[in-house]
Short mmCIF file of C-alpha atoms in Angstrom, two decimals:
data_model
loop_
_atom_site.label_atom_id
_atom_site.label_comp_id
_atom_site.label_asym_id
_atom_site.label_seq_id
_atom_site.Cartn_x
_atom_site.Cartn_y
_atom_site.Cartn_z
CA UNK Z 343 0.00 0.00 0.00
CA UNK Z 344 3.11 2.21 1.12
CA UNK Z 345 4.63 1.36 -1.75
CA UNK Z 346 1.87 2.65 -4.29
CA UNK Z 347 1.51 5.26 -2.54
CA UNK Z 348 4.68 6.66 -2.84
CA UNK Z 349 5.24 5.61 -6.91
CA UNK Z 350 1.73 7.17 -7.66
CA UNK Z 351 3.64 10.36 -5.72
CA UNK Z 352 6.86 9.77 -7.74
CA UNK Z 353 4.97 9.85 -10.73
CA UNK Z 354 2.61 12.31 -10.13
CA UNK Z 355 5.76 14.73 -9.14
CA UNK Z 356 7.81 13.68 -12.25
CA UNK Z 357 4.50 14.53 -14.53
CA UNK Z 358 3.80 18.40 -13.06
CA UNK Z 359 8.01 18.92 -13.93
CA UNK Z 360 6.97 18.17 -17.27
CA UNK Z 361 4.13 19.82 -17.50
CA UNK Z 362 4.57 22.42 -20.50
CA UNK Z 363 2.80 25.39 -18.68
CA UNK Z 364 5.98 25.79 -16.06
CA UNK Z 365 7.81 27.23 -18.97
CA UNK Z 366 11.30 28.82 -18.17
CA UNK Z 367 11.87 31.78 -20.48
CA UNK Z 368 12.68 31.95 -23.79
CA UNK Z 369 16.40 33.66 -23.17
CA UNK Z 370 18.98 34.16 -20.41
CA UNK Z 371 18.55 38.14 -19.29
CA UNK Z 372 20.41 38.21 -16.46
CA UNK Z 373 23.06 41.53 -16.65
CA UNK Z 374 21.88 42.84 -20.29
CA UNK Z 375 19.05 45.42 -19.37
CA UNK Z 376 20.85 45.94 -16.01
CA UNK Z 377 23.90 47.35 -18.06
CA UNK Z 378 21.66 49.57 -20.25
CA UNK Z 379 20.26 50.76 -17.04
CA UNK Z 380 23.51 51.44 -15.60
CA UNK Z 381 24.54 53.13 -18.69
CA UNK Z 382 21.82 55.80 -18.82
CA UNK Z 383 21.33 56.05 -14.93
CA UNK Z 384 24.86 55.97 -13.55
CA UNK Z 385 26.96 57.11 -16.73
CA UNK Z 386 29.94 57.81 -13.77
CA UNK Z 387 29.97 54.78 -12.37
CA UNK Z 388 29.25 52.80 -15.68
CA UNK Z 389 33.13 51.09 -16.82
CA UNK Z 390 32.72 50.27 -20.72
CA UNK Z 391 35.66 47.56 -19.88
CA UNK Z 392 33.58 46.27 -16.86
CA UNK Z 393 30.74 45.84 -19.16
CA UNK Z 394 31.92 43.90 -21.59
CA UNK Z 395 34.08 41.72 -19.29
CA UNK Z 396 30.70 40.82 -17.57
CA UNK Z 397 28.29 40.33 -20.70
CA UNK Z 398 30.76 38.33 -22.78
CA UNK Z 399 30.82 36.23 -19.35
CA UNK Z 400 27.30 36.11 -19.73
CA UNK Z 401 26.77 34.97 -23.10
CA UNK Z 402 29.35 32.25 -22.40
CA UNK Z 403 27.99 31.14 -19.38
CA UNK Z 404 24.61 30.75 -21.74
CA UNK Z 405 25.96 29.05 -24.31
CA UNK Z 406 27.43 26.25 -21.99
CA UNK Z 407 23.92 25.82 -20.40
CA UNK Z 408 22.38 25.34 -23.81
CA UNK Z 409 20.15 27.98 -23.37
CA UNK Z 410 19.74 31.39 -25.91
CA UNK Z 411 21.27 34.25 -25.71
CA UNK Z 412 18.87 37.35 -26.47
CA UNK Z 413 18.32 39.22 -29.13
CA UNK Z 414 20.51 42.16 -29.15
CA UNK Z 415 22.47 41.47 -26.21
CA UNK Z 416 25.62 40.68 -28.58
CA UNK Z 417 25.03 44.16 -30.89
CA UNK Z 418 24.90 45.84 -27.77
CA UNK Z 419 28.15 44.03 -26.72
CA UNK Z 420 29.93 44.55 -29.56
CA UNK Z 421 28.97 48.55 -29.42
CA UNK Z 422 30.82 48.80 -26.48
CA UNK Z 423 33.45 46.96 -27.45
CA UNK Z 424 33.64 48.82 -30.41
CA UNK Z 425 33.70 51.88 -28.06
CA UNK Z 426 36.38 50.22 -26.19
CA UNK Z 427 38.44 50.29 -29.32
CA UNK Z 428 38.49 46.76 -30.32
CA UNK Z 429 37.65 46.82 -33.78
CA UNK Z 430 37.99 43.15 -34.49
CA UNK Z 431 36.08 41.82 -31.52
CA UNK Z 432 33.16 44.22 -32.34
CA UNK Z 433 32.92 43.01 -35.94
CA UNK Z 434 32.70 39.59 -34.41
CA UNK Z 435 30.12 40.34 -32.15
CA UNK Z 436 28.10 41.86 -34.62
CA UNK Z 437 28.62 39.14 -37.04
CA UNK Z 438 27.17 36.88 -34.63
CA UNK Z 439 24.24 38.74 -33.90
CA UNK Z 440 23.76 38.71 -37.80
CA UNK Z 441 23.94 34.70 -37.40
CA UNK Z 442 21.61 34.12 -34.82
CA UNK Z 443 18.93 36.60 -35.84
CA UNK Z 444 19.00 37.16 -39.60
CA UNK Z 445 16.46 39.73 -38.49
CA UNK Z 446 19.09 42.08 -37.75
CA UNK Z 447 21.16 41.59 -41.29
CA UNK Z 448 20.03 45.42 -42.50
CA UNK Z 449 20.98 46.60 -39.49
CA UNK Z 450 24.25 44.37 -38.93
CA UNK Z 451 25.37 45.12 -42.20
CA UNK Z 452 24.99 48.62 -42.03
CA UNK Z 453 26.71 48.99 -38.67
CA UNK Z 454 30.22 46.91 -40.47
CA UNK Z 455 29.65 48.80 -43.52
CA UNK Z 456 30.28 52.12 -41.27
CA UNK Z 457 32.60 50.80 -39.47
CA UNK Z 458 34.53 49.74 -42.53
CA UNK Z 459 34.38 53.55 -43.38
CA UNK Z 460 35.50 54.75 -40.60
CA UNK Z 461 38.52 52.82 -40.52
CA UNK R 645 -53.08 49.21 -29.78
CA UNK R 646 -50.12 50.29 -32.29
CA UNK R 647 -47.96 47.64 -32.65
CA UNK R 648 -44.46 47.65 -30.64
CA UNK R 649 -41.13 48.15 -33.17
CA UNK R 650 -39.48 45.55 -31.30
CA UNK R 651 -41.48 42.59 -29.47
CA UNK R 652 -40.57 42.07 -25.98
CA UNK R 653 -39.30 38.08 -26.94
CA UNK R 654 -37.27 40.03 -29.14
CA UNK R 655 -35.69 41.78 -26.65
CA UNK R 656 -35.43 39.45 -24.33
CA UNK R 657 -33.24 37.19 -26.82
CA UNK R 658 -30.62 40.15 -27.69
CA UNK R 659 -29.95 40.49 -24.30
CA UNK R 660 -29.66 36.63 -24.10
CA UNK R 661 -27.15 36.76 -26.75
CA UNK R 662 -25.15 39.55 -25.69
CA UNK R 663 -24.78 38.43 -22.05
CA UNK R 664 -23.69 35.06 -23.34
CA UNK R 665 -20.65 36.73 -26.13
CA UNK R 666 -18.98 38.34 -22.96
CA UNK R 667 -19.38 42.12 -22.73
CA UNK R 668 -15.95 42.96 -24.64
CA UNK R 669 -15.78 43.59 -28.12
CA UNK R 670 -13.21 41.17 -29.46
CA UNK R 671 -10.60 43.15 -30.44
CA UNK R 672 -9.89 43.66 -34.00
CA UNK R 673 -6.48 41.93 -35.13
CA UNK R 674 -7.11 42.10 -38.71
CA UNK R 675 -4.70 44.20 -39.75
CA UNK R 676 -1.85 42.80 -36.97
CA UNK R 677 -2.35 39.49 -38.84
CA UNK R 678 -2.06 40.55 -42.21
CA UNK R 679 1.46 41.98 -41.48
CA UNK R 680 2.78 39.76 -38.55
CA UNK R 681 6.23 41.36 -37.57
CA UNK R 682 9.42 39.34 -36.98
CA UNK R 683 11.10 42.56 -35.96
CA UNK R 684 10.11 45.37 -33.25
CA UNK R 685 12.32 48.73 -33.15
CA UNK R 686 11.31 50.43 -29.50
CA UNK R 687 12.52 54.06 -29.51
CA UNK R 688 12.72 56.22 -26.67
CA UNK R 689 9.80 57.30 -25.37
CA UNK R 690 8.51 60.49 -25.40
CA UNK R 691 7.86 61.92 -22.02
CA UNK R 692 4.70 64.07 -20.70
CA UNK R 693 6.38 63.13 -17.01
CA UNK R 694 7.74 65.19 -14.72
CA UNK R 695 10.67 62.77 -14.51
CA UNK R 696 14.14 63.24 -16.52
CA UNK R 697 15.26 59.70 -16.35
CA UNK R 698 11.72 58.53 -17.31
CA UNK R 699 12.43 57.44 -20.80
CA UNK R 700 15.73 55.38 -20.21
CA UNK R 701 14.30 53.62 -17.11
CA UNK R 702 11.58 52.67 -19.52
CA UNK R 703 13.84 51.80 -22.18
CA UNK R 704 15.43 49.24 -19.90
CA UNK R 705 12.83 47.24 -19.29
CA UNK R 706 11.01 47.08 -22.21
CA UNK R 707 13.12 44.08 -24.58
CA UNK R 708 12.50 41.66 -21.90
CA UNK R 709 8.91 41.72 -22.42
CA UNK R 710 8.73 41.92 -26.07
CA UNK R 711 11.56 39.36 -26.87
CA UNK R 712 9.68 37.05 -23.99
CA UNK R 713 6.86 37.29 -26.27
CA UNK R 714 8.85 36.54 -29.63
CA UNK R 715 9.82 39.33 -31.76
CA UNK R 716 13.34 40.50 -32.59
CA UNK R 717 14.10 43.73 -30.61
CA UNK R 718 16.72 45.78 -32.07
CA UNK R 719 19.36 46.63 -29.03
CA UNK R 720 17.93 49.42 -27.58
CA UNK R 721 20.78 51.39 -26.12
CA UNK R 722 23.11 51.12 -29.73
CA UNK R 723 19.99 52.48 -31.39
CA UNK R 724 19.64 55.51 -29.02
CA UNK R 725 23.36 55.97 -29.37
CA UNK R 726 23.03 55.76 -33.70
CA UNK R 727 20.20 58.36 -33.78
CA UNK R 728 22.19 60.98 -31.36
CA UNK R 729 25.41 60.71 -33.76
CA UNK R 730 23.12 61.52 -36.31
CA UNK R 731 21.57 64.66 -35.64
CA UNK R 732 18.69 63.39 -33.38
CA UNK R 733 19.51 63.85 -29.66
CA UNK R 734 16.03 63.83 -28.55
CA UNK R 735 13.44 61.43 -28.77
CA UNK R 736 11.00 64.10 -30.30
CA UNK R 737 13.18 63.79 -33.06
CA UNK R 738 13.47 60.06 -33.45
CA UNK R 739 9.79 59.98 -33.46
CA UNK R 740 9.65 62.00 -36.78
CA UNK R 741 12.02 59.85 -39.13
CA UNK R 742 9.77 58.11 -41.93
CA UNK R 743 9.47 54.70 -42.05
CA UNK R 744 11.23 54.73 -45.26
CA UNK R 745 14.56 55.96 -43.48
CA UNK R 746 14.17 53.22 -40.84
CA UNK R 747 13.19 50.31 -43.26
CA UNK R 748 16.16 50.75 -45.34
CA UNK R 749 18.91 51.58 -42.42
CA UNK R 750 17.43 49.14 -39.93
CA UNK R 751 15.17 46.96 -41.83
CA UNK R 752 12.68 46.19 -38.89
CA UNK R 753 9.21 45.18 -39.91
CA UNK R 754 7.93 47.42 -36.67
CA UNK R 755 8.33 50.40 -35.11
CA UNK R 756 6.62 50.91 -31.05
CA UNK R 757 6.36 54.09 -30.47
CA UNK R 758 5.71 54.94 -26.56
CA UNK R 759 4.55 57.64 -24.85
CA UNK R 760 5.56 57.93 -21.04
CA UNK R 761 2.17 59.99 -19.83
CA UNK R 762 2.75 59.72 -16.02
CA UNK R 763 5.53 58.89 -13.76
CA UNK R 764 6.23 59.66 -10.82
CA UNK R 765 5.47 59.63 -6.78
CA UNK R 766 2.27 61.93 -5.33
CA UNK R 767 3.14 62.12 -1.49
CA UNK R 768 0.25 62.74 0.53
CA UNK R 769 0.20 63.38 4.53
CA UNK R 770 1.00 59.78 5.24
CA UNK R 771 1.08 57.68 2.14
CA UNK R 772 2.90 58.18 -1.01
CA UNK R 773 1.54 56.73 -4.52
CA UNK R 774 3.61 56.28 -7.51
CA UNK R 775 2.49 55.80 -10.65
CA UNK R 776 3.72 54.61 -14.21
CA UNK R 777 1.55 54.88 -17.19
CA UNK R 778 2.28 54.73 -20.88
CA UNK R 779 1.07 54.76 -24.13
CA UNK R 780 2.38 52.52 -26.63
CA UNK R 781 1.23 51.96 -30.96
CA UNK R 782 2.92 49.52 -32.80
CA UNK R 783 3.15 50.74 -36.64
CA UNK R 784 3.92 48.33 -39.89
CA UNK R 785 6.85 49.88 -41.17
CA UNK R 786 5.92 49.05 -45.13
CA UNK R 787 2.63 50.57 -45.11
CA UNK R 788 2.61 52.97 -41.93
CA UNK R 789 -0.46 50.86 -40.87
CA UNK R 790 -0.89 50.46 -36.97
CA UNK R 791 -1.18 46.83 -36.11
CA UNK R 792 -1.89 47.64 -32.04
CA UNK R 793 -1.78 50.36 -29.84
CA UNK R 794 -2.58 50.49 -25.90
CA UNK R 795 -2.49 51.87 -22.89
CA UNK R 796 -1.66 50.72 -19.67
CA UNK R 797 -0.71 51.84 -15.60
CA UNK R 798 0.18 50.20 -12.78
CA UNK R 799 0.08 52.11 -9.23
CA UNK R 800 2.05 51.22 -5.90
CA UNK R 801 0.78 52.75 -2.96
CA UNK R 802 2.14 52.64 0.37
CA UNK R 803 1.17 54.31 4.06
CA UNK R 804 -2.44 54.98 4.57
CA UNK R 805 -4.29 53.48 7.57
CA UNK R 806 -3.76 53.93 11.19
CA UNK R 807 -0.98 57.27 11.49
CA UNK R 808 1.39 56.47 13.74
CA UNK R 809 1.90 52.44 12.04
CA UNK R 810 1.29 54.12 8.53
CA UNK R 811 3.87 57.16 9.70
CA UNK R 812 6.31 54.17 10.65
CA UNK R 813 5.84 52.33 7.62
CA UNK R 814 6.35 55.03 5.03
CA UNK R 815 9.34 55.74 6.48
CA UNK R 816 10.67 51.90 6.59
CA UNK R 817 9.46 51.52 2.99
CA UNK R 818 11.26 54.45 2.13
CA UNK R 819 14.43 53.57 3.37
CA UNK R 820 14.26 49.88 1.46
CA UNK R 821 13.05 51.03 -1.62
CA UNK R 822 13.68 54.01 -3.75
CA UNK R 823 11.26 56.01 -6.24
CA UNK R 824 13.92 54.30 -9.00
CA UNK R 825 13.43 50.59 -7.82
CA UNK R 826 9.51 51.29 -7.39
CA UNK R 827 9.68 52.87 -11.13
CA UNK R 828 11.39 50.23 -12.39
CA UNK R 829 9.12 47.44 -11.44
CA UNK R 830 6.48 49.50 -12.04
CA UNK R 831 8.08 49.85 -15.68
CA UNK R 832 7.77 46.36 -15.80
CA UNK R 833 4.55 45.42 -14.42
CA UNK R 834 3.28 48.00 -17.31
CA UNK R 835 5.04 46.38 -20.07
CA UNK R 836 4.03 42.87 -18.89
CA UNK R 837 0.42 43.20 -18.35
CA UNK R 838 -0.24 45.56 -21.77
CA UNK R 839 1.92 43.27 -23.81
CA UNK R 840 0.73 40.04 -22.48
CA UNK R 841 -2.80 40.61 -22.02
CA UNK R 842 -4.38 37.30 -23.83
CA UNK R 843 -7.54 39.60 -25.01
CA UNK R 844 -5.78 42.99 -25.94
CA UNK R 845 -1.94 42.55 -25.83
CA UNK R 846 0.37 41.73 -28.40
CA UNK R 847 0.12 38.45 -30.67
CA UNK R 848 2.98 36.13 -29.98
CA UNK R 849 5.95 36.68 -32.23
CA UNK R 850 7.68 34.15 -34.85
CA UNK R 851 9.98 33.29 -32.05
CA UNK R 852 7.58 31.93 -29.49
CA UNK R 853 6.95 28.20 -29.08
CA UNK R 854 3.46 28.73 -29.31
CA UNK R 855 3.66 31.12 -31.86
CA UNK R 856 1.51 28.91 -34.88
CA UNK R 857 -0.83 27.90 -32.33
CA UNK R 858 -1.87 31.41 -31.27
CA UNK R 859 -2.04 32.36 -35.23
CA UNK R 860 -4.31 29.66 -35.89
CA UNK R 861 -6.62 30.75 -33.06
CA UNK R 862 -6.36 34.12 -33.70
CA UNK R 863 -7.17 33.61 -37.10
CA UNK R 864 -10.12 31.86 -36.68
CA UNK R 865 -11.85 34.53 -33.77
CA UNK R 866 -10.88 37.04 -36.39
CA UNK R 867 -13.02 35.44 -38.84
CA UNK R 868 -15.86 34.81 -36.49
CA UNK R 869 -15.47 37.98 -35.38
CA UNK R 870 -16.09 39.09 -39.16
CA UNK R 871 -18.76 37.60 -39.15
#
């Protein structure tokens, strides 16, 4: 009886993790809207260098857990780095962003284009 | 006896009817649907607030919601930054470039445009309320069409009640939280409940999971509704 009990409990425990309404979100957020907080709200304390140490952390961190990184996030990244005068590294980023949302090509292509020009 | 226009059955059964279709007009998605966006360009808000740092508060909390719902969202900050090293430092200004300029340098099938209409802390003798409310239209960028617009607030209150406790309290609140971390999540709670609102708020995006599922259901009440 004990035992049924606690299988029919197993089971019923293992069937609400599955259930497909607990859904975890779609992308990892954690620092990315933080840093475009910190960069309008407090430009004095806000490090590009610090930044972009801590969201290329993130999106690695991400990728190793198999989960997506979010729209943006590595534009964004690869403006400051950019900023932060590494030319290649921001062409890379932005590249990727192009890969993983082909939404962003115009935009992608226009930001390397200017870059290119500027050079 | 003149005849009555409309027979009291006949009465009787339109109110039937109505009670039993729900009291809300079914909102009208037609024209959402016909030009589903991938892509959403958010640009800062404009700002009938008394608050400064209204729009870029805002502006950091509104991907979460939007990507969490599956569109693109072009990065916010790096757009911001674009427009002010070309000639359009305020968002006034961002507001007015055509759709033409933004389809063919940013290529996004949508453009939200928000309005920040209220934001901000009313302090009373022993309570404080702070409110966030904004106005947001989502435009097709090809034909200048708006797919969905709305408008949403969210209020926290705190004190009120007995004097002394409520005295007390505001003051403890006050200390823990700040007008900016009430703003924020109040920022958020706005974005959430207008966006995700199953009856009113946005359609799920391309990237969603359930994203055919809603179509096909949205689809269908639009053509009942057309009916």
């Amino acid at each position: 009886m004990m035992r049924i009990a606690r299988e029919l409990l197993l089971g019923a425990t293992l069937a609400a993790l599955l259930v497909p309404g607990c859904q975890r979100s779609l992308y990892d957020w954690d620092e990315y809207e933080d840093s475009v907080y910190r960069m309008y709200l407090d430009p004095d304390a806000f490090d590009i260098e610090d930044e972009v140490r801590r969201l290329s952390d993130q999106i690695d961190e991400t990728i190793l857990a198999n989960r997506a990184v979010p729209p943006g996030l590595r534009a964004y990244l690869g403006y400051l780095t950019y900023l932060s005068g590494d030319h290649a590294a921001a062409v890379a980023h932005f590249k990727a962003e192009k890969k993983h949302f082909p939404e962003s090509s115009v935009f992608v292509d226009g930001l390397l284009k200017r870059m290119r020009d500027d050079a | 006896m003149p005849e009555r226009r409309t027979p009291k059955g006949r009465w009787i059964a339109l109110a039937a009817v109505t009670i039993l279709c729900g009291c809300r007009t079914p909102h009208d998605y037609s024209a959402y649907l016909e030009h589903m966006p991938r892509s959403i360009l958010v640009l800062p808000p404009l700002n009938n607030s008394v608050e400064p740092a209204a729009p870029y508060v805002y502006i950091s909390t509104v991907t979460r919601p939007l990507a969490e719902r599956g569109y693109y969202v072009f990065p916010v900050a790096v757009i911001d930054l674009m427009m002010k090293e070309n000639g359009l430092p305020t968002p006034g200004e961002m507001h007015q470039v055509s759709l033409a300029k933004i389809d063919e340098i940013l290529g996004a099938d949508a453009v939200l445009y928000v309005t920040i209409e209220e934001w901000g802390t009313e302090y009373h003798i022993i309570s404080s309320t702070t409110r966030v409310r904004i106005l947001a239209t989502l435009v097709d960028v090809k034909t200048g069409k708006t797919l969905w617009s709305g408008r949403h607030s969210a209020v926290h209150g705190s004190g009120g009640g007995d004097p002394i406790g409520a005295l007390i309290g505001a003051v403890i609140h006050q200390m823990v939280y700040s007008i900016a971390d009430i703003t924020d999540d109040l920022s958020r709670t706005v974005n959430q409940q207008l966006f995700s609102n199953s009856h009113m708020g946005l359609l799920l995006g391309h990237g969603h999971p359930r994203y055919e599922e809603d179509q096909e259901r949205r689809r269908r009440d639009e053509k009942e509704r057309q009916e």
